[in-house]
Each structure stands twice: as structure tokens, then as C-alpha cells.
Amino acid sequence: MKKQVLTGIKPTGRIHLGNYIGAIKPALQLAENQSYNTAYFVADYHGLTKIHNPIEMKELSYGVAAAWLALGLNPDSATFYRQSDVPEIFELSWILSCFAPKGLLNRAHAYKSLVEENQNGGKEVDSGVNMGVFTYPILMAADILLFQTELVPVGKDQIQHVEIARDIAESFNKQYGETFVLPEYVIQEETSVLPGLDGRKMSKSYNNTIPLFEEPNKLRKLINKIKTDSSSPEEPKNPDASVIFALYKEFASSDQSEEMRRRFQQGIGWGEAKKELFNVMNSFLEVPRLNYEELMTNRDRLDAILLNGAIKARKKTIPFMKEIKRKIGMYH
Ligand code: ADP
Ligand code: TRP
């Protein structure tokens, strides 16, 4: 039996380098491996916790879909869909919510950090927090468990969510017998948290991102903005402590990376290192950027691919949902 791999990205901003390196790139590598079944999706209902403008929702959702395809996802071999086109996810989400201890969700980091922010600002603890934010990990557990997922490639910030999905699956299995596979996360150790322009985690929420499909001139400017220390060009630099080198490695060949490692150790100016980074990134992105732009002007094609993916997904989710309903004692 092939192992099931699954991951989603929510459409709350443009795809950035952190998304690519933390989630999309490892997911694409797994998709190339014949021993896995892969399910990748646009987590639009997760996006709804934040995006309440319909035009923006639409644009950002197409953007996420086009990014996956432009970077090489083959929708014939992977199952590629929009979360909102697979209604069984929501049915399962309610069922799982009846197995999710509220205390566990109180400790989920996204909710907890909003509460802490409110407390620090002297506001009511739940001020501005919608229930979607609170129950976010349950919907994510439904995404994962409905596909009998074994591996979830994500960035470090999502580890807790995968663990919550495991906990919920275990409680359900304990009550009704083996039903759900217990998922595991897959983390890219070296770049599990890619820093953004200001040194904090690169995130749409911090406005410190480098969008992947930025046009070359803007890309160059953004790369120049990456924070570096004040060491002089001649000073030897530790490549393993540098974001510039970490990024360079993601886009360069192994020979190029070894050469750059030597140059860091001998001493390279940050300006020069950034220029080299821009060059490898830009040549890697040339083709995906064109694909992306083309797909973004061809919404019907994107819709057709995604709807087809949802049909493929539901071949699994409809029968499995029936089995789950039967187990909990409902008519199916
Ligand atoms: P954001 O933090 O910008 O809102 P998302 O939460 O939509 O990003 O993340 C989508 C995927 O990309 C997740 O698997 C997440 O872990 C990964 N990811 C996001 N930012 C980074 C980062 N800075 N480094 C590594 N992975 C990241
Ligand atoms: N919560 C993830 C994020 O913010 C997106 C997501 C939704 C996801 N459902 C998922 C990731 C299922 C992996 C598996 O990035």
C-alpha cells in the first residue's frame, strides 16, 4: 500500500519563500516519489478565519492553486483540490469536534497568542477572536484524517496542529476501534522556520515576506533588504548561520552550494552574496513565474483542474465518511 501524504495552504496572502521551502518544495519532492499517494489542497475555509472580502478570497485562492501548478505539481498524479469543494471535510469536522477537548484547543498556539495579545493590550481575552480561529485545528484534523494521511509536510509552526489531529484520532479510535491512521509531520530540519526580512519567522501575518512570484526587480530589492550583520566583506562568515546561504542552497546545485560555502568561509561581502542569491533564485524562478502568470489569466483552466481534483478526492472521502457514520451509530 502506498503511503498517503497530504498538505494544505490557506489563501491568506501571496505565496512566499517560507511557504515554498517549508511546505511546497518538500511536498513536490514527495509527489515525485512513486511510493506515495499525494493530496494537496487550497485550504480556503481555513482562509475564511481571516479573509472576509470575496474578491480577495477568490484572488488569493487562485494564487495558491496557480503557485502549486507553476512549481511543477502534476494534477494527474496528485489529488489537487479546493477544500471547500469536498463537503465531507466539514461533516467530519463536526464529528471530530465532539472528540476534541476544549482545553487542548485553548492551548493551540494561534488562539493562545491572540489571547495573550489581548491580555497584554488590556482587552477582553477573546476580543476579535472568531470561533473559526478557535476551532481551526479541528478543521485541519478533518483535512488530515479524512484521507488516512500518514505524512504531513509542513513548516515548524504547524507541528502542534498535526499533534492535535493525532490526539483526536486516538480518542476516536479508542472509542470505536481502529478507524483513523495516526498522522506524522514531515519537517525540513534546516529551514523549518525560514526567517523573514526582519529576522522574525517569514509570515504573511508579519508583512516580512519575499513573495515567490515577485517580478525580478522587486525580488532583487527585497533580497537586498534581508537583515545581515555588520561584518566587513573580508571577514570569514559562518554559512550555516546565514539566511542568505540557507536560501542560496535551496535554489542552487550542490556544486554551486559548495563553492558558495567556501566563499563564505573565505570572506564574501553581503552585497555580493545577495547578488549571487538573486541570480540563482531568479534563474530557478524564470519558468515557474511565466507559468504562474499564464495560469492566473486562465481561471477556467484552474477551476477545471481543481474540480476534477475534488471528484478524485471524493471517491475516497464519500465512502470513508459512510464508514465513519456507521461506526458512530448513524444512518448512512
Ligand atoms: P503564513 O505564516 O505566511 O500565514 P501559512 O500559515 O499559510 O503561512 O503556511 C503555509 C505552509 O508554509 C505551512 O506548512 C507553514 O508551516 C509553511 N511556512 C510558512 N511560513 C514558513 C516559514 N517562514 N518557514 C518555513 N515554513 C513556513
Ligand atoms: N494550517 C495550515 C497553515 O496554516 C494549512 C492547512 C490546513 C494544512 N489544513 C491542513 C496543512 C492540513 C497541512 C494539513 O499553514
mmCIF file of C-alpha atoms and ligand atoms in Angstrom:
data_model
loop_
_atom_site.group_PDB
_atom_site.id
_atom_site.type_symbol
_atom_site.label_atom_id
_atom_site.label_comp_id
_atom_site.label_asym_id
_atom_site.label_seq_id
_atom_site.Cartn_x
_atom_site.Cartn_y
_atom_site.Cartn_z
ATOM 1 C CA MET A 1 0.000 0.000 0.000
ATOM 2 C CA LYS A 2 1.241 3.462 -0.892
ATOM 3 C CA LYS A 3 1.664 5.934 1.947
ATOM 4 C CA GLN A 4 -0.712 8.903 1.928
ATOM 5 C CA VAL A 5 0.856 12.366 2.015
ATOM 6 C CA LEU A 6 -1.288 15.483 2.440
ATOM 7 C CA THR A 7 -0.779 19.179 2.950
ATOM 8 C CA GLY A 8 -2.738 22.408 2.505
ATOM 9 C CA ILE A 9 -2.011 26.095 2.246
ATOM 10 C CA LYS A 10 -4.513 28.714 3.238
ATOM 11 C CA PRO A 11 -5.131 31.600 0.863
ATOM 12 C CA THR A 12 -4.425 34.479 3.225
ATOM 13 C CA GLY A 13 -1.656 36.114 1.216
ATOM 14 C CA ARG A 14 0.682 35.626 -1.702
ATOM 15 C CA ILE A 15 2.838 32.510 -1.661
ATOM 16 C CA HIS A 16 6.208 33.397 -0.179
ATOM 17 C CA LEU A 17 9.621 31.782 0.187
ATOM 18 C CA GLY A 18 8.719 30.336 3.596
ATOM 19 C CA ASN A 19 5.697 28.558 2.119
ATOM 20 C CA TYR A 20 7.769 27.259 -0.750
ATOM 21 C CA ILE A 21 10.700 25.992 1.267
ATOM 22 C CA GLY A 22 8.748 24.829 4.331
ATOM 23 C CA ALA A 23 5.812 23.145 2.613
ATOM 24 C CA ILE A 24 5.601 23.208 -1.186
ATOM 25 C CA LYS A 25 9.121 22.073 -2.100
ATOM 26 C CA PRO A 26 9.180 19.042 0.237
ATOM 27 C CA ALA A 27 5.628 18.187 -0.844
ATOM 28 C CA LEU A 28 6.636 18.284 -4.510
ATOM 29 C CA GLN A 29 9.600 16.030 -3.802
ATOM 30 C CA LEU A 30 7.277 13.515 -2.183
ATOM 31 C CA ALA A 31 4.911 13.783 -5.162
ATOM 32 C CA GLU A 32 7.698 12.654 -7.470
ATOM 33 C CA ASN A 33 8.249 9.523 -5.434
ATOM 34 C CA GLN A 34 6.128 6.683 -6.770
ATOM 35 C CA SER A 35 5.689 5.156 -3.334
ATOM 36 C CA TYR A 36 3.359 7.912 -2.129
ATOM 37 C CA ASN A 37 -0.191 8.994 -2.817
ATOM 38 C CA THR A 38 -0.312 12.750 -2.556
ATOM 39 C CA ALA A 39 -3.216 15.074 -1.738
ATOM 40 C CA TYR A 40 -2.528 18.803 -1.869
ATOM 41 C CA PHE A 41 -5.175 21.457 -1.459
ATOM 42 C CA VAL A 42 -6.120 25.109 -1.147
ATOM 43 C CA ALA A 43 -7.316 25.499 2.452
ATOM 44 C CA ASP A 44 -9.879 28.178 1.586
ATOM 45 C CA TYR A 45 -12.148 27.549 4.574
ATOM 46 C CA HIS A 46 -9.145 27.998 6.830
ATOM 47 C CA GLY A 47 -8.518 31.251 4.993
ATOM 48 C CA LEU A 48 -12.035 32.386 5.872
ATOM 49 C CA THR A 49 -10.965 32.781 9.502
ATOM 50 C CA LYS A 50 -9.176 35.881 8.254
ATOM 51 C CA ILE A 51 -10.200 36.897 4.734
ATOM 52 C CA HIS A 52 -13.724 38.343 4.652
ATOM 53 C CA ASN A 53 -13.593 40.073 1.303
ATOM 54 C CA PRO A 54 -14.955 37.844 -1.506
ATOM 55 C CA ILE A 55 -12.779 39.321 -4.248
ATOM 56 C CA GLU A 56 -9.674 38.919 -2.166
ATOM 57 C CA MET A 57 -10.668 35.363 -1.235
ATOM 58 C CA LYS A 58 -11.058 34.461 -4.884
ATOM 59 C CA GLU A 59 -7.780 36.058 -5.990
ATOM 60 C CA LEU A 60 -5.748 34.551 -3.194
ATOM 61 C CA SER A 61 -7.256 31.083 -3.684
ATOM 62 C CA TYR A 62 -6.419 31.101 -7.391
ATOM 63 C CA GLY A 63 -2.966 32.392 -6.458
ATOM 64 C CA VAL A 64 -2.275 29.424 -4.187
ATOM 65 C CA ALA A 65 -3.576 26.964 -6.792
ATOM 66 C CA ALA A 66 -1.543 28.545 -9.602
ATOM 67 C CA ALA A 67 1.592 28.525 -7.431
ATOM 68 C CA TRP A 68 1.421 24.765 -6.838
ATOM 69 C CA LEU A 69 0.927 24.064 -10.530
ATOM 70 C CA ALA A 70 3.516 26.579 -11.707
ATOM 71 C CA LEU A 71 6.095 24.977 -9.439
ATOM 72 C CA GLY A 72 5.524 21.624 -11.055
ATOM 73 C CA LEU A 73 2.685 19.817 -9.308
ATOM 74 C CA ASN A 74 1.184 17.315 -11.724
ATOM 75 C CA PRO A 75 -2.580 17.225 -11.081
ATOM 76 C CA ASP A 76 -2.858 13.878 -12.883
ATOM 77 C CA SER A 77 -0.690 12.077 -10.386
ATOM 78 C CA ALA A 78 -1.515 14.101 -7.247
ATOM 79 C CA THR A 79 -5.019 14.792 -5.949
ATOM 80 C CA PHE A 80 -5.223 18.565 -6.088
ATOM 81 C CA TYR A 81 -8.379 20.311 -4.884
ATOM 82 C CA ARG A 82 -10.064 23.159 -3.063
ATOM 83 C CA GLN A 83 -11.056 22.291 0.497
ATOM 84 C CA SER A 84 -14.471 23.901 0.026
ATOM 85 C CA ASP A 85 -15.259 21.510 -2.851
ATOM 86 C CA VAL A 86 -15.062 18.480 -0.561
ATOM 87 C CA PRO A 87 -18.013 18.779 1.840
ATOM 88 C CA GLU A 88 -17.199 15.565 3.745
ATOM 89 C CA ILE A 89 -14.373 17.505 5.405
ATOM 90 C CA PHE A 90 -16.951 19.638 7.210
ATOM 91 C CA GLU A 91 -19.114 16.745 8.182
ATOM 92 C CA LEU A 92 -16.087 15.111 9.742
ATOM 93 C CA SER A 93 -15.020 18.374 11.325
ATOM 94 C CA TRP A 94 -18.202 18.435 13.454
ATOM 95 C CA ILE A 95 -17.796 14.805 14.437
ATOM 96 C CA LEU A 96 -14.195 15.406 15.464
ATOM 97 C CA SER A 97 -15.144 18.495 17.446
ATOM 98 C CA CYS A 98 -17.081 16.154 19.724
ATOM 99 C CA PHE A 99 -13.796 14.388 20.477
ATOM 100 C CA ALA A 100 -11.590 17.446 20.855
ATOM 101 C CA PRO A 101 -11.060 18.508 24.461
ATOM 102 C CA LYS A 102 -11.703 22.234 24.743
ATOM 103 C CA GLY A 103 -8.610 22.594 26.942
ATOM 104 C CA LEU A 104 -6.488 21.257 24.111
ATOM 105 C CA LEU A 105 -7.783 23.951 21.788
ATOM 106 C CA ASN A 106 -7.285 26.631 24.448
ATOM 107 C CA ARG A 107 -3.608 25.764 24.214
ATOM 108 C CA ALA A 108 -3.392 25.804 20.418
ATOM 109 C CA HIS A 109 -0.777 28.419 19.578
ATOM 110 C CA ALA A 110 -2.699 30.623 17.131
ATOM 111 C CA TYR A 111 -5.586 31.096 19.557
ATOM 112 C CA LYS A 112 -3.324 31.344 22.575
ATOM 113 C CA SER A 113 -1.204 34.078 21.061
ATOM 114 C CA LEU A 114 -4.314 36.145 20.214
ATOM 115 C CA VAL A 115 -5.495 35.773 23.808
ATOM 116 C CA GLU A 116 -2.098 36.825 25.102
ATOM 117 C CA GLU A 117 -2.073 39.819 22.786
ATOM 118 C CA ASN A 118 -5.481 40.853 24.117
ATOM 119 C CA GLN A 119 -4.360 40.408 27.702
ATOM 120 C CA ASN A 120 -1.249 42.481 27.126
ATOM 121 C CA GLY A 121 -3.331 45.178 25.487
ATOM 122 C CA GLY A 122 -5.748 45.237 28.433
ATOM 123 C CA LYS A 123 -8.602 43.909 26.273
ATOM 124 C CA GLU A 124 -11.110 41.181 26.940
ATOM 125 C CA VAL A 125 -9.379 37.808 26.372
ATOM 126 C CA ASP A 126 -11.475 36.740 23.385
ATOM 127 C CA SER A 127 -11.805 40.148 21.800
ATOM 128 C CA GLY A 128 -11.747 39.881 17.975
ATOM 129 C CA VAL A 129 -11.424 36.075 18.044
ATOM 130 C CA ASN A 130 -13.947 34.233 15.883
ATOM 131 C CA MET A 131 -14.874 30.597 16.507
ATOM 132 C CA GLY A 132 -13.178 29.665 13.234
ATOM 133 C CA VAL A 133 -9.846 30.671 14.719
ATOM 134 C CA PHE A 134 -10.616 28.697 17.854
ATOM 135 C CA THR A 135 -11.703 25.519 16.077
ATOM 136 C CA TYR A 136 -9.091 25.865 13.310
ATOM 137 C CA PRO A 137 -7.119 22.782 14.467
ATOM 138 C CA ILE A 138 -10.276 20.629 14.306
ATOM 139 C CA LEU A 139 -10.924 21.511 10.674
ATOM 140 C CA MET A 140 -7.286 20.777 9.979
ATOM 141 C CA ALA A 141 -7.604 17.416 11.755
ATOM 142 C CA ALA A 142 -10.572 16.645 9.472
ATOM 143 C CA ASP A 143 -8.485 17.570 6.404
ATOM 144 C CA ILE A 144 -5.800 15.164 7.501
ATOM 145 C CA LEU A 145 -7.783 12.262 8.956
ATOM 146 C CA LEU A 146 -10.354 12.026 6.178
ATOM 147 C CA PHE A 147 -7.611 10.958 3.774
ATOM 148 C CA GLN A 148 -5.990 8.408 6.120
ATOM 149 C CA THR A 149 -2.883 10.584 5.920
ATOM 150 C CA GLU A 150 0.414 9.208 7.167
ATOM 151 C CA LEU A 151 2.734 12.094 6.348
ATOM 152 C CA VAL A 152 2.069 15.831 6.539
ATOM 153 C CA PRO A 153 4.861 18.023 5.115
ATOM 154 C CA VAL A 154 4.652 21.375 6.903
ATOM 155 C CA GLY A 155 6.718 24.120 8.489
ATOM 156 C CA LYS A 156 7.526 24.002 12.189
ATOM 157 C CA ASP A 157 4.615 26.243 13.164
ATOM 158 C CA GLN A 158 2.173 23.517 12.138
ATOM 159 C CA ILE A 159 3.628 20.698 14.264
ATOM 160 C CA GLN A 160 1.210 21.359 17.098
ATOM 161 C CA HIS A 161 -1.741 21.139 14.715
ATOM 162 C CA VAL A 162 -0.630 17.749 13.422
ATOM 163 C CA GLU A 163 -0.222 16.581 17.012
ATOM 164 C CA ILE A 164 -3.750 17.718 17.806
ATOM 165 C CA ALA A 165 -5.019 15.722 14.816
ATOM 166 C CA ARG A 166 -3.219 12.675 16.200
ATOM 167 C CA ASP A 167 -4.716 13.161 19.654
ATOM 168 C CA ILE A 168 -8.217 13.463 18.253
ATOM 169 C CA ALA A 169 -7.704 10.384 16.053
ATOM 170 C CA GLU A 170 -6.514 8.383 19.046
ATOM 171 C CA SER A 171 -9.570 9.312 21.150
ATOM 172 C CA PHE A 172 -11.878 8.359 18.302
ATOM 173 C CA ASN A 173 -10.083 5.060 17.654
ATOM 174 C CA LYS A 174 -10.169 4.205 21.340
ATOM 175 C CA GLN A 175 -13.928 4.585 21.382
ATOM 176 C CA TYR A 176 -14.855 2.997 18.045
ATOM 177 C CA GLY A 177 -11.915 0.776 17.133
ATOM 178 C CA GLU A 178 -9.175 1.415 14.551
ATOM 179 C CA THR A 179 -10.613 3.965 12.159
ATOM 180 C CA PHE A 180 -8.130 6.742 11.546
ATOM 181 C CA VAL A 181 -4.467 6.464 10.661
ATOM 182 C CA LEU A 182 -2.288 8.473 13.055
ATOM 183 C CA PRO A 183 -0.530 11.179 11.022
ATOM 184 C CA GLU A 184 3.083 12.307 11.356
ATOM 185 C CA TYR A 185 4.552 15.638 10.351
ATOM 186 C CA VAL A 186 7.490 15.939 7.970
ATOM 187 C CA ILE A 187 9.755 18.892 8.703
ATOM 188 C CA GLN A 188 12.656 20.248 6.676
ATOM 189 C CA GLU A 189 15.014 20.468 9.643
ATOM 190 C CA GLU A 190 17.370 23.109 8.274
ATOM 191 C CA THR A 191 14.765 25.532 7.091
ATOM 192 C CA SER A 192 11.834 24.568 9.268
ATOM 193 C CA VAL A 193 11.485 28.222 10.176
ATOM 194 C CA LEU A 194 12.701 30.476 7.430
ATOM 195 C CA PRO A 195 13.279 33.995 8.768
ATOM 196 C CA GLY A 196 11.698 36.954 7.007
ATOM 197 C CA LEU A 197 13.161 40.355 6.131
ATOM 198 C CA ASP A 198 13.125 41.479 9.755
ATOM 199 C CA GLY A 199 14.603 38.277 11.170
ATOM 200 C CA ARG A 200 11.287 37.031 12.618
ATOM 201 C CA LYS A 201 9.598 33.989 11.041
ATOM 202 C CA MET A 202 8.713 34.825 7.452
ATOM 203 C CA SER A 203 4.936 35.099 7.571
ATOM 204 C CA LYS A 204 2.069 36.851 5.829
ATOM 205 C CA SER A 205 0.996 37.911 9.311
ATOM 206 C CA TYR A 206 4.202 39.886 9.872
ATOM 207 C CA ASN A 207 4.418 41.526 6.474
ATOM 208 C CA ASN A 208 8.023 40.484 6.174
ATOM 209 C CA THR A 209 7.782 38.085 3.266
ATOM 210 C CA ILE A 210 9.514 37.661 -0.050
ATOM 211 C CA PRO A 211 6.704 36.654 -2.439
ATOM 212 C CA LEU A 212 7.854 33.846 -4.663
ATOM 213 C CA PHE A 213 6.449 35.226 -7.895
ATOM 214 C CA GLU A 214 7.633 38.786 -7.416
ATOM 215 C CA GLU A 215 8.923 40.421 -10.586
ATOM 216 C CA PRO A 216 12.742 40.359 -10.880
ATOM 217 C CA ASN A 217 13.422 43.983 -9.951
ATOM 218 C CA LYS A 218 11.280 43.848 -6.855
ATOM 219 C CA LEU A 219 12.755 40.474 -5.962
ATOM 220 C CA ARG A 220 16.245 41.966 -6.108
ATOM 221 C CA LYS A 221 15.187 44.850 -3.872
ATOM 222 C CA LEU A 222 13.598 42.519 -1.340
ATOM 223 C CA ILE A 223 16.677 40.302 -1.221
ATOM 224 C CA ASN A 224 18.769 43.397 -0.571
ATOM 225 C CA LYS A 225 16.561 44.129 2.425
ATOM 226 C CA ILE A 226 17.344 40.821 4.199
ATOM 227 C CA LYS A 227 18.940 41.620 7.540
ATOM 228 C CA THR A 228 22.648 40.795 7.837
ATOM 229 C CA ASP A 229 25.281 41.579 10.460
ATOM 230 C CA SER A 230 27.818 44.366 10.205
ATOM 231 C CA SER A 231 30.869 42.225 9.475
ATOM 232 C CA SER A 232 33.175 43.564 6.746
ATOM 233 C CA PRO A 233 33.410 41.835 3.355
ATOM 234 C CA GLU A 234 36.802 40.255 4.116
ATOM 235 C CA GLU A 235 35.695 38.678 7.374
ATOM 236 C CA PRO A 236 35.024 34.930 7.216
ATOM 237 C CA LYS A 237 31.333 34.166 7.648
ATOM 238 C CA ASN A 238 29.613 31.104 9.002
ATOM 239 C CA PRO A 239 27.442 29.860 6.127
ATOM 240 C CA ASP A 240 25.350 27.738 8.475
ATOM 241 C CA ALA A 241 24.301 30.765 10.485
ATOM 242 C CA SER A 242 23.266 32.814 7.459
ATOM 243 C CA VAL A 243 19.801 33.136 5.943
ATOM 244 C CA ILE A 244 21.410 34.169 2.686
ATOM 245 C CA PHE A 245 23.291 30.883 2.486
ATOM 246 C CA ALA A 246 20.275 28.871 3.657
ATOM 247 C CA LEU A 247 18.249 30.369 0.821
ATOM 248 C CA TYR A 248 21.048 30.017 -1.691
ATOM 249 C CA LYS A 249 21.237 26.291 -1.022
ATOM 250 C CA GLU A 250 17.544 25.860 -1.749
ATOM 251 C CA PHE A 251 17.927 27.144 -5.288
ATOM 252 C CA ALA A 252 21.489 26.255 -6.274
ATOM 253 C CA SER A 253 23.058 22.974 -7.415
ATOM 254 C CA SER A 254 25.166 21.128 -4.855
ATOM 255 C CA ASP A 255 28.353 22.200 -6.626
ATOM 256 C CA GLN A 256 27.289 25.817 -6.538
ATOM 257 C CA SER A 257 26.435 25.473 -2.845
ATOM 258 C CA GLU A 258 29.837 24.010 -2.002
ATOM 259 C CA GLU A 259 31.547 26.830 -3.866
ATOM 260 C CA MET A 260 29.434 29.401 -2.024
ATOM 261 C CA ARG A 261 30.211 27.728 1.297
ATOM 262 C CA ARG A 262 33.923 28.190 0.556
ATOM 263 C CA ARG A 263 33.402 31.816 -0.399
ATOM 264 C CA PHE A 264 31.551 32.451 2.871
ATOM 265 C CA GLN A 265 34.373 30.874 4.841
ATOM 266 C CA GLN A 266 36.974 32.914 2.968
ATOM 267 C CA GLY A 267 35.011 36.118 3.344
ATOM 268 C CA ILE A 268 32.363 37.493 0.987
ATOM 269 C CA GLY A 269 30.617 40.847 1.126
ATOM 270 C CA TRP A 270 26.931 40.687 1.949
ATOM 271 C CA GLY A 271 26.128 42.714 -1.153
ATOM 272 C CA GLU A 272 27.938 40.177 -3.303
ATOM 273 C CA ALA A 273 26.308 37.216 -1.515
ATOM 274 C CA LYS A 274 22.888 38.777 -2.052
ATOM 275 C CA LYS A 275 23.635 39.293 -5.726
ATOM 276 C CA GLU A 276 24.554 35.630 -6.098
ATOM 277 C CA LEU A 277 21.404 34.651 -4.244
ATOM 278 C CA PHE A 278 19.289 36.769 -6.560
ATOM 279 C CA ASN A 279 20.934 35.155 -9.590
ATOM 280 C CA VAL A 280 20.228 31.551 -8.588
ATOM 281 C CA MET A 281 16.729 32.362 -7.388
ATOM 282 C CA ASN A 282 15.845 34.325 -10.440
ATOM 283 C CA SER A 283 17.052 31.695 -12.871
ATOM 284 C CA PHE A 284 15.176 28.993 -10.962
ATOM 285 C CA LEU A 285 12.016 31.098 -10.963
ATOM 286 C CA GLU A 286 12.045 32.214 -14.580
ATOM 287 C CA VAL A 287 9.908 29.370 -15.909
ATOM 288 C CA PRO A 288 7.591 28.983 -12.876
ATOM 289 C CA ARG A 289 6.960 32.734 -12.955
ATOM 290 C CA LEU A 290 5.788 32.566 -16.565
ATOM 291 C CA ASN A 291 3.636 29.513 -15.823
ATOM 292 C CA TYR A 292 2.154 31.290 -12.845
ATOM 293 C CA GLU A 293 1.261 34.385 -14.815
ATOM 294 C CA GLU A 294 -0.277 32.311 -17.556
ATOM 295 C CA LEU A 295 -2.383 30.274 -15.140
ATOM 296 C CA MET A 296 -3.567 33.395 -13.340
ATOM 297 C CA THR A 297 -5.059 34.642 -16.593
ATOM 298 C CA ASN A 298 -6.739 31.288 -17.204
ATOM 299 C CA ARG A 299 -9.187 30.858 -14.339
ATOM 300 C CA ASP A 300 -11.359 28.352 -16.202
ATOM 301 C CA ARG A 301 -8.417 26.042 -16.507
ATOM 302 C CA LEU A 302 -7.661 26.369 -12.788
ATOM 303 C CA ASP A 303 -11.301 25.665 -11.946
ATOM 304 C CA ALA A 304 -11.371 22.621 -14.201
ATOM 305 C CA ILE A 305 -8.230 21.196 -12.602
ATOM 306 C CA LEU A 306 -9.471 21.830 -9.061
ATOM 307 C CA LEU A 307 -12.974 20.470 -9.664
ATOM 308 C CA ASN A 308 -11.512 17.395 -11.228
ATOM 309 C CA GLY A 309 -9.303 17.018 -8.162
ATOM 310 C CA ALA A 310 -12.335 17.285 -5.879
ATOM 311 C CA ILE A 311 -14.074 14.491 -7.804
ATOM 312 C CA LYS A 312 -10.989 12.334 -7.357
ATOM 313 C CA ALA A 313 -10.808 13.215 -3.651
ATOM 314 C CA ARG A 314 -14.472 12.418 -3.057
ATOM 315 C CA LYS A 315 -14.039 8.926 -4.453
ATOM 316 C CA LYS A 316 -12.232 8.346 -1.181
ATOM 317 C CA THR A 317 -13.998 10.691 1.190
ATOM 318 C CA ILE A 318 -17.620 9.733 0.426
ATOM 319 C CA PRO A 319 -17.232 6.017 1.205
ATOM 320 C CA PHE A 320 -14.984 6.686 4.187
ATOM 321 C CA MET A 321 -17.492 9.163 5.585
ATOM 322 C CA LYS A 322 -20.171 6.475 5.321
ATOM 323 C CA GLU A 323 -17.991 4.098 7.276
ATOM 324 C CA ILE A 324 -17.391 6.715 9.969
ATOM 325 C CA LYS A 325 -21.113 7.448 10.273
ATOM 326 C CA ARG A 326 -21.857 3.775 10.574
ATOM 327 C CA LYS A 327 -19.297 3.460 13.356
ATOM 328 C CA ILE A 328 -20.769 6.281 15.428
ATOM 329 C CA GLY A 329 -24.249 4.806 15.067
ATOM 330 C CA MET A 330 -25.826 6.957 12.398
ATOM 331 C CA TYR A 331 -27.747 6.065 9.326
ATOM 332 C CA HIS A 332 -25.595 6.156 6.244
HETATM 333 P P1 ADP B 1 1.939 32.265 6.886
HETATM 334 O O1 ADP B 1 2.664 32.109 8.191
HETATM 335 O O2 ADP B 1 2.659 33.179 5.970
HETATM 336 O O3 ADP B 1 0.489 32.664 7.072
HETATM 337 P P2 ADP B 1 0.885 29.687 6.250
HETATM 338 O O4 ADP B 1 0.488 29.535 7.675
HETATM 339 O O5 ADP B 1 -0.181 29.828 5.235
HETATM 340 O O6 ADP B 1 1.944 30.863 6.156
HETATM 341 O O7 ADP B 1 1.826 28.462 5.858
HETATM 342 C C1 ADP B 1 1.650 27.549 4.797
HETATM 343 C C2 ADP B 1 2.732 26.493 4.901
HETATM 344 O O8 ADP B 1 4.022 27.103 4.771
HETATM 345 C C3 ADP B 1 2.773 25.783 6.273
HETATM 346 O O9 ADP B 1 3.141 24.434 6.104
HETATM 347 C C4 ADP B 1 3.811 26.528 7.021
HETATM 348 O O10 ADP B 1 4.390 25.781 8.068
HETATM 349 C C5 ADP B 1 4.818 26.843 5.927
HETATM 350 N N1 ADP B 1 5.545 28.070 6.294
HETATM 351 C C6 ADP B 1 5.033 29.299 6.418
HETATM 352 N N2 ADP B 1 5.979 30.184 6.773
HETATM 353 C C7 ADP B 1 7.141 29.471 6.879
HETATM 354 C C8 ADP B 1 8.480 29.809 7.211
HETATM 355 N N3 ADP B 1 8.832 31.067 7.497
HETATM 356 N N4 ADP B 1 9.414 28.835 7.219
HETATM 357 C C9 ADP B 1 9.079 27.570 6.920
HETATM 358 N N5 ADP B 1 7.822 27.173 6.588
HETATM 359 C C10 ADP B 1 6.858 28.106 6.575
HETATM 360 N N1 TRP B 2 -2.963 25.254 8.877
HETATM 361 C C1 TRP B 2 -2.096 25.210 7.738
HETATM 362 C C2 TRP B 2 -1.339 26.527 7.684
HETATM 363 O O1 TRP B 2 -1.693 27.497 8.265
HETATM 364 C C3 TRP B 2 -2.858 24.973 6.462
HETATM 365 C C4 TRP B 2 -3.577 23.675 6.497
HETATM 366 C C5 TRP B 2 -4.911 23.485 6.558
HETATM 367 C C6 TRP B 2 -2.969 22.385 6.477
HETATM 368 N N2 TRP B 2 -5.208 22.168 6.598
HETATM 369 C C7 TRP B 2 -4.060 21.458 6.544
HETATM 370 C C8 TRP B 2 -1.667 21.925 6.415
HETATM 371 C C9 TRP B 2 -3.826 20.065 6.560
HETATM 372 C C10 TRP B 2 -1.426 20.531 6.445
HETATM 373 C C11 TRP B 2 -2.516 19.624 6.509
HETATM 374 O O2 TRP B 2 -0.363 26.601 7.022
#
